């Protein structure tokens, strides 16, 4: 039986979030909390593999108590079980400390039911780093496969999987040993409208919640703010692109205007001295 | 076959949630289905929540519910183009527990309330539209939703799906409402600094006030405008009978623009930032428009049953009371294991005997009367304002001469006679 764990996170919806104009940091209360959109695809992929090969899908998150909502969303998508680690000691964690804490939780899950595959979203929309997945894989000593945009086969008996990795100019086909970790692109699947029985199950669902004291062999210095070497030295908003120009007049006039503007940009027409 | 619950409730507004809470608290298995992203996400209300009926559901709810302000002053304004006659009551007894009523923002309040029902054990499913009732042998036995595998079953289905209930309509309980049975309302939530609100409206701490504005605010169409204070925003809106809007060819947002720019009102909303724009129907047909509300295995509550007292802008409280009464009837039916129309009919009887039925009966002709005779709004309010203005303008004219002049301006003896008749008629429908 295949056991797939998806690591997920609740994030503020950055489509609507406001920035604090003084500190340039996100005002997290200004936006609703949602399941990180990439993670929805991770869970969906896990559910598809379960439907294809049989098995169970668990999801794991680290977060404050309201993050239970994100786990429920995963149950709606079709996950079977949800685990959450929640403790003040985890607060302020960077990607290093986060991957450490999640690894400790995965080890605990593993004791009950060995894990064959871990799937993460490509990155979170509030942090944008994409480092947690590979961090977990290193700590668990399994191959990390990033930018996965297609799973061709997962073979538990022979302990391998074949996937596609998205590259800038095509894709790479890889065969890997199990257990391993994928972090997946959005285009790997479409998350469908959940069936009603999943919605009802999710509405009732109570995930397993662990505090630090429930985990084993934890080095507390590696948790939370203490375990986070990342220093944010400066936060600034990206430069606003200069607004374009809207041309007036008849189509004929507009074409003339744009041609003369293009022709004025001499640098576009300079001959390349060397190279291609 | 889908799962079976004791009760399915469609719609997590005040009516559905009050019903779900009451049932779940007594251990009845309840599925509450809401189409919005979360309860309240699309719900609209001017904003006055009445303490009494909410406390019948959750005592001392105000200690933890997301309320905006406790209302200590209610102003009533008769507006003309350039003038207003205002009557107001402000009472400090309303500033103390248990309070009289509150302003709320429904998006927050409904969500909180529904969570309370969930804490009692109700199962809440959001983002799901109920498309129809499952009817077998003339009995409602469940619902069909827009989701895959979307059927669920129950002994009783409660329709709390709000004004213009499509589900009650598809069961044949009512026809499409006529334009003189519903009002169309538009409202804006305008952000304003807490401190400015308190200074501008003479409020201290968490005190709030409400304005109800009649007359020119709806250009004489039957309806009202309102302005309510929240913690750090103001709700301003206008609602008018759909039939009047159609007749006068006025769009509701034009009325709202007019109100916002009215010389007497615009100062109150100076310096605001628009936060939300909302539009909604209000069922205002009253007692005469009440549809069938009981059937085999089905009950209708709240706006879906047209339970709104338009004259006193009460709706959410009637919704809650109807939800509680429906729950009580269902619990009694459950003991007898009989969900037939005959058994469930005690809901209708109890509703009509409660304040809901009594108030709806008392005002059963009021909206229709004012709708039929628009001159109450079009003519009498300007006349009264003019009279007040003249009496209070000190220009050396003796008061007696002023009264004579006002009396003369009120028209010929015949016109005065019909005015007196109107006054008596108005008294009759309101008494
Ligand atoms: C502008 C305005 C101002 C008002 N001001 C006041 C006021 O100040 N005080 C007051 O007491 N009352 C006021 N009212 C009236 C009050 O809002 C209503 O009477 C009250 O909301 C009725 O509650 P309800 O639960 O019956 O319906 P609603 O609050 O309308 O709730 C119905 C719920 O059902 C859901 N739903 C509908 N169809 C479906 C479906 N097919 N499947 C799933 N879910 C569905 C909706 O999303 C909604 O959440 C006002 C109304 C308006 C429009």
PDB file of N, CA, C and O in Angstrom, chain A residues 18 32 34 69 73 76 193-197 199-200 203-204, chain B residues 3 5 123-128 145-150 152:
ATOM      1  N   UNK A  18      -2.274  43.545   1.680  1.00  0.00           N
ATOM      2  CA  UNK A  18      -1.749  44.916   1.669  1.00  0.00           C
ATOM      3  C   UNK A  18      -0.356  44.913   2.295  1.00  0.00           C
ATOM      4  O   UNK A  18      -0.070  44.136   3.190  1.00  0.00           O
ATOM      5  N   UNK A  32      -7.395  37.114   3.545  1.00  0.00           N
ATOM      6  CA  UNK A  32      -7.871  35.831   4.071  1.00  0.00           C
ATOM      7  C   UNK A  32      -6.781  34.770   3.971  1.00  0.00           C
ATOM      8  O   UNK A  32      -5.924  34.833   3.085  1.00  0.00           O
ATOM      9  N   UNK A  34      -5.516  31.152   3.071  1.00  0.00           N
ATOM     10  CA  UNK A  34      -5.919  30.103   2.125  1.00  0.00           C
ATOM     11  C   UNK A  34      -4.871  28.995   2.110  1.00  0.00           C
ATOM     12  O   UNK A  34      -3.769  29.164   2.629  1.00  0.00           O
ATOM     13  N   UNK A  69      -7.877  24.809   9.051  1.00  0.00           N
ATOM     14  CA  UNK A  69      -8.713  25.068   7.882  1.00  0.00           C
ATOM     15  C   UNK A  69      -8.033  24.588   6.588  1.00  0.00           C
ATOM     16  O   UNK A  69      -8.690  24.058   5.694  1.00  0.00           O
ATOM     17  N   UNK A  73      -9.261  21.720   3.843  1.00  0.00           N
ATOM     18  CA  UNK A  73      -9.313  21.922   2.388  1.00  0.00           C
ATOM     19  C   UNK A  73      -8.704  20.707   1.682  1.00  0.00           C
ATOM     20  O   UNK A  73      -9.184  20.263   0.645  1.00  0.00           O
ATOM     21  N   UNK A  76     -11.049  17.926   1.622  1.00  0.00           N
ATOM     22  CA  UNK A  76     -12.021  18.153   0.534  1.00  0.00           C
ATOM     23  C   UNK A  76     -11.461  17.652  -0.793  1.00  0.00           C
ATOM     24  O   UNK A  76     -12.174  17.064  -1.609  1.00  0.00           O
ATOM     25  N   UNK A 193     -13.603  20.325  -8.799  1.00  0.00           N
ATOM     26  CA  UNK A 193     -14.639  20.662  -7.837  1.00  0.00           C
ATOM     27  C   UNK A 193     -14.883  19.425  -6.973  1.00  0.00           C
ATOM     28  O   UNK A 193     -15.182  18.339  -7.485  1.00  0.00           O
ATOM     29  N   UNK A 194     -14.719  19.547  -5.666  1.00  0.00           N
ATOM     30  CA  UNK A 194     -14.777  18.362  -4.802  1.00  0.00           C
ATOM     31  C   UNK A 194     -16.182  17.790  -4.693  1.00  0.00           C
ATOM     32  O   UNK A 194     -17.151  18.530  -4.617  1.00  0.00           O
ATOM     33  N   UNK A 195     -16.288  16.465  -4.630  1.00  0.00           N
ATOM     34  CA  UNK A 195     -17.603  15.846  -4.429  1.00  0.00           C
ATOM     35  C   UNK A 195     -18.154  16.125  -3.030  1.00  0.00           C
ATOM     36  O   UNK A 195     -17.389  16.362  -2.084  1.00  0.00           O
ATOM     37  N   UNK A 196     -19.470  16.069  -2.924  1.00  0.00           N
ATOM     38  CA  UNK A 196     -20.114  16.394  -1.647  1.00  0.00           C
ATOM     39  C   UNK A 196     -19.658  15.518  -0.474  1.00  0.00           C
ATOM     40  O   UNK A 196     -19.404  16.038   0.615  1.00  0.00           O
ATOM     41  N   UNK A 197     -19.524  14.191  -0.639  1.00  0.00           N
ATOM     42  CA  UNK A 197     -19.085  13.383   0.512  1.00  0.00           C
ATOM     43  C   UNK A 197     -17.731  13.846   1.072  1.00  0.00           C
ATOM     44  O   UNK A 197     -17.521  13.826   2.289  1.00  0.00           O
ATOM     45  N   UNK A 199     -16.702  16.936   1.056  1.00  0.00           N
ATOM     46  CA  UNK A 199     -16.987  18.192   1.758  1.00  0.00           C
ATOM     47  C   UNK A 199     -17.517  17.901   3.160  1.00  0.00           C
ATOM     48  O   UNK A 199     -17.148  18.551   4.135  1.00  0.00           O
ATOM     49  N   UNK A 200     -18.392  16.897   3.235  1.00  0.00           N
ATOM     50  CA  UNK A 200     -18.978  16.550   4.538  1.00  0.00           C
ATOM     51  C   UNK A 200     -17.908  15.955   5.451  1.00  0.00           C
ATOM     52  O   UNK A 200     -17.804  16.297   6.621  1.00  0.00           O
ATOM     53  N   UNK A 203     -15.759  18.784   6.685  1.00  0.00           N
ATOM     54  CA  UNK A 203     -16.417  19.639   7.674  1.00  0.00           C
ATOM     55  C   UNK A 203     -16.337  19.007   9.063  1.00  0.00           C
ATOM     56  O   UNK A 203     -16.259  19.693  10.075  1.00  0.00           O
ATOM     57  N   UNK A 204     -16.349  17.683   9.116  1.00  0.00           N
ATOM     58  CA  UNK A 204     -16.307  16.999  10.411  1.00  0.00           C
ATOM     59  C   UNK A 204     -14.882  16.713  10.871  1.00  0.00           C
ATOM     60  O   UNK A 204     -14.666  16.363  12.027  1.00  0.00           O
TER      61      UNK A 204
ATOM     62  N   UNK B   3     -25.435  10.176   2.198  1.00  0.00           N
ATOM     63  CA  UNK B   3     -25.620  10.060   3.637  1.00  0.00           C
ATOM     64  C   UNK B   3     -26.963  10.627   4.087  1.00  0.00           C
ATOM     65  O   UNK B   3     -27.544  11.470   3.420  1.00  0.00           O
ATOM     66  N   UNK B   5     -29.008  12.641   7.191  1.00  0.00           N
ATOM     67  CA  UNK B   5     -28.985  13.414   8.442  1.00  0.00           C
ATOM     68  C   UNK B   5     -30.407  13.474   9.000  1.00  0.00           C
ATOM     69  O   UNK B   5     -31.369  13.173   8.297  1.00  0.00           O
ATOM     70  N   UNK B 123     -22.890  20.219  11.087  1.00  0.00           N
ATOM     71  CA  UNK B 123     -21.885  20.039  10.034  1.00  0.00           C
ATOM     72  C   UNK B 123     -22.125  21.117   8.985  1.00  0.00           C
ATOM     73  O   UNK B 123     -23.192  21.181   8.380  1.00  0.00           O
ATOM     74  N   UNK B 124     -21.148  21.995   8.807  1.00  0.00           N
ATOM     75  CA  UNK B 124     -21.307  23.123   7.889  1.00  0.00           C
ATOM     76  C   UNK B 124     -20.508  22.884   6.617  1.00  0.00           C
ATOM     77  O   UNK B 124     -19.297  22.680   6.666  1.00  0.00           O
ATOM     78  N   UNK B 125     -21.187  22.905   5.491  1.00  0.00           N
ATOM     79  CA  UNK B 125     -20.510  22.759   4.207  1.00  0.00           C
ATOM     80  C   UNK B 125     -20.708  24.043   3.405  1.00  0.00           C
ATOM     81  O   UNK B 125     -21.834  24.435   3.110  1.00  0.00           O
ATOM     82  N   UNK B 126     -19.616  24.711   3.078  1.00  0.00           N
ATOM     83  CA  UNK B 126     -19.672  25.958   2.317  1.00  0.00           C
ATOM     84  C   UNK B 126     -19.474  25.706   0.827  1.00  0.00           C
ATOM     85  O   UNK B 126     -19.190  24.583   0.412  1.00  0.00           O
ATOM     86  N   UNK B 127     -19.562  26.789   0.055  1.00  0.00           N
ATOM     87  CA  UNK B 127     -19.271  26.755  -1.382  1.00  0.00           C
ATOM     88  C   UNK B 127     -20.050  25.667  -2.115  1.00  0.00           C
ATOM     89  O   UNK B 127     -19.522  25.010  -3.008  1.00  0.00           O
ATOM     90  N   UNK B 128     -21.272  25.447  -1.656  1.00  0.00           N
ATOM     91  CA  UNK B 128     -22.094  24.397  -2.255  1.00  0.00           C
ATOM     92  C   UNK B 128     -23.509  24.936  -2.480  1.00  0.00           C
ATOM     93  O   UNK B 128     -24.141  25.409  -1.542  1.00  0.00           O
ATOM     94  N   UNK B 145     -27.270  18.902  -4.688  1.00  0.00           N
ATOM     95  CA  UNK B 145     -26.376  20.068  -4.777  1.00  0.00           C
ATOM     96  C   UNK B 145     -25.660  20.060  -6.120  1.00  0.00           C
ATOM     97  O   UNK B 145     -25.802  19.127  -6.914  1.00  0.00           O
ATOM     98  N   UNK B 146     -24.867  21.114  -6.345  1.00  0.00           N
ATOM     99  CA  UNK B 146     -24.147  21.231  -7.615  1.00  0.00           C
ATOM    100  C   UNK B 146     -22.845  20.433  -7.629  1.00  0.00           C
ATOM    101  O   UNK B 146     -22.073  20.523  -8.566  1.00  0.00           O
ATOM    102  N   UNK B 147     -22.559  19.671  -6.593  1.00  0.00           N
ATOM    103  CA  UNK B 147     -21.295  18.925  -6.526  1.00  0.00           C
ATOM    104  C   UNK B 147     -21.452  17.498  -7.060  1.00  0.00           C
ATOM    105  O   UNK B 147     -22.548  16.949  -7.028  1.00  0.00           O
ATOM    106  N   UNK B 148     -20.351  16.888  -7.492  1.00  0.00           N
ATOM    107  CA  UNK B 148     -20.410  15.462  -7.855  1.00  0.00           C
ATOM    108  C   UNK B 148     -20.880  14.655  -6.643  1.00  0.00           C
ATOM    109  O   UNK B 148     -20.561  15.037  -5.505  1.00  0.00           O
ATOM    110  N   UNK B 149     -21.583  13.566  -6.877  1.00  0.00           N
ATOM    111  CA  UNK B 149     -22.192  12.769  -5.790  1.00  0.00           C
ATOM    112  C   UNK B 149     -22.928  13.686  -4.827  1.00  0.00           C
ATOM    113  O   UNK B 149     -22.809  13.561  -3.603  1.00  0.00           O
ATOM    114  N   UNK B 150     -23.680  14.618  -5.380  1.00  0.00           N
ATOM    115  CA  UNK B 150     -24.183  15.743  -4.583  1.00  0.00           C
ATOM    116  C   UNK B 150     -25.516  15.565  -3.897  1.00  0.00           C
ATOM    117  O   UNK B 150     -26.135  16.551  -3.542  1.00  0.00           O
ATOM    118  N   UNK B 152     -27.902  14.352  -0.698  1.00  0.00           N
ATOM    119  CA  UNK B 152     -27.931  13.978   0.725  1.00  0.00           C
ATOM    120  C   UNK B 152     -29.382  13.912   1.161  1.00  0.00           C
ATOM    121  O   UNK B 152     -30.234  14.621   0.623  1.00  0.00           O
TER     122      UNK B 152
END
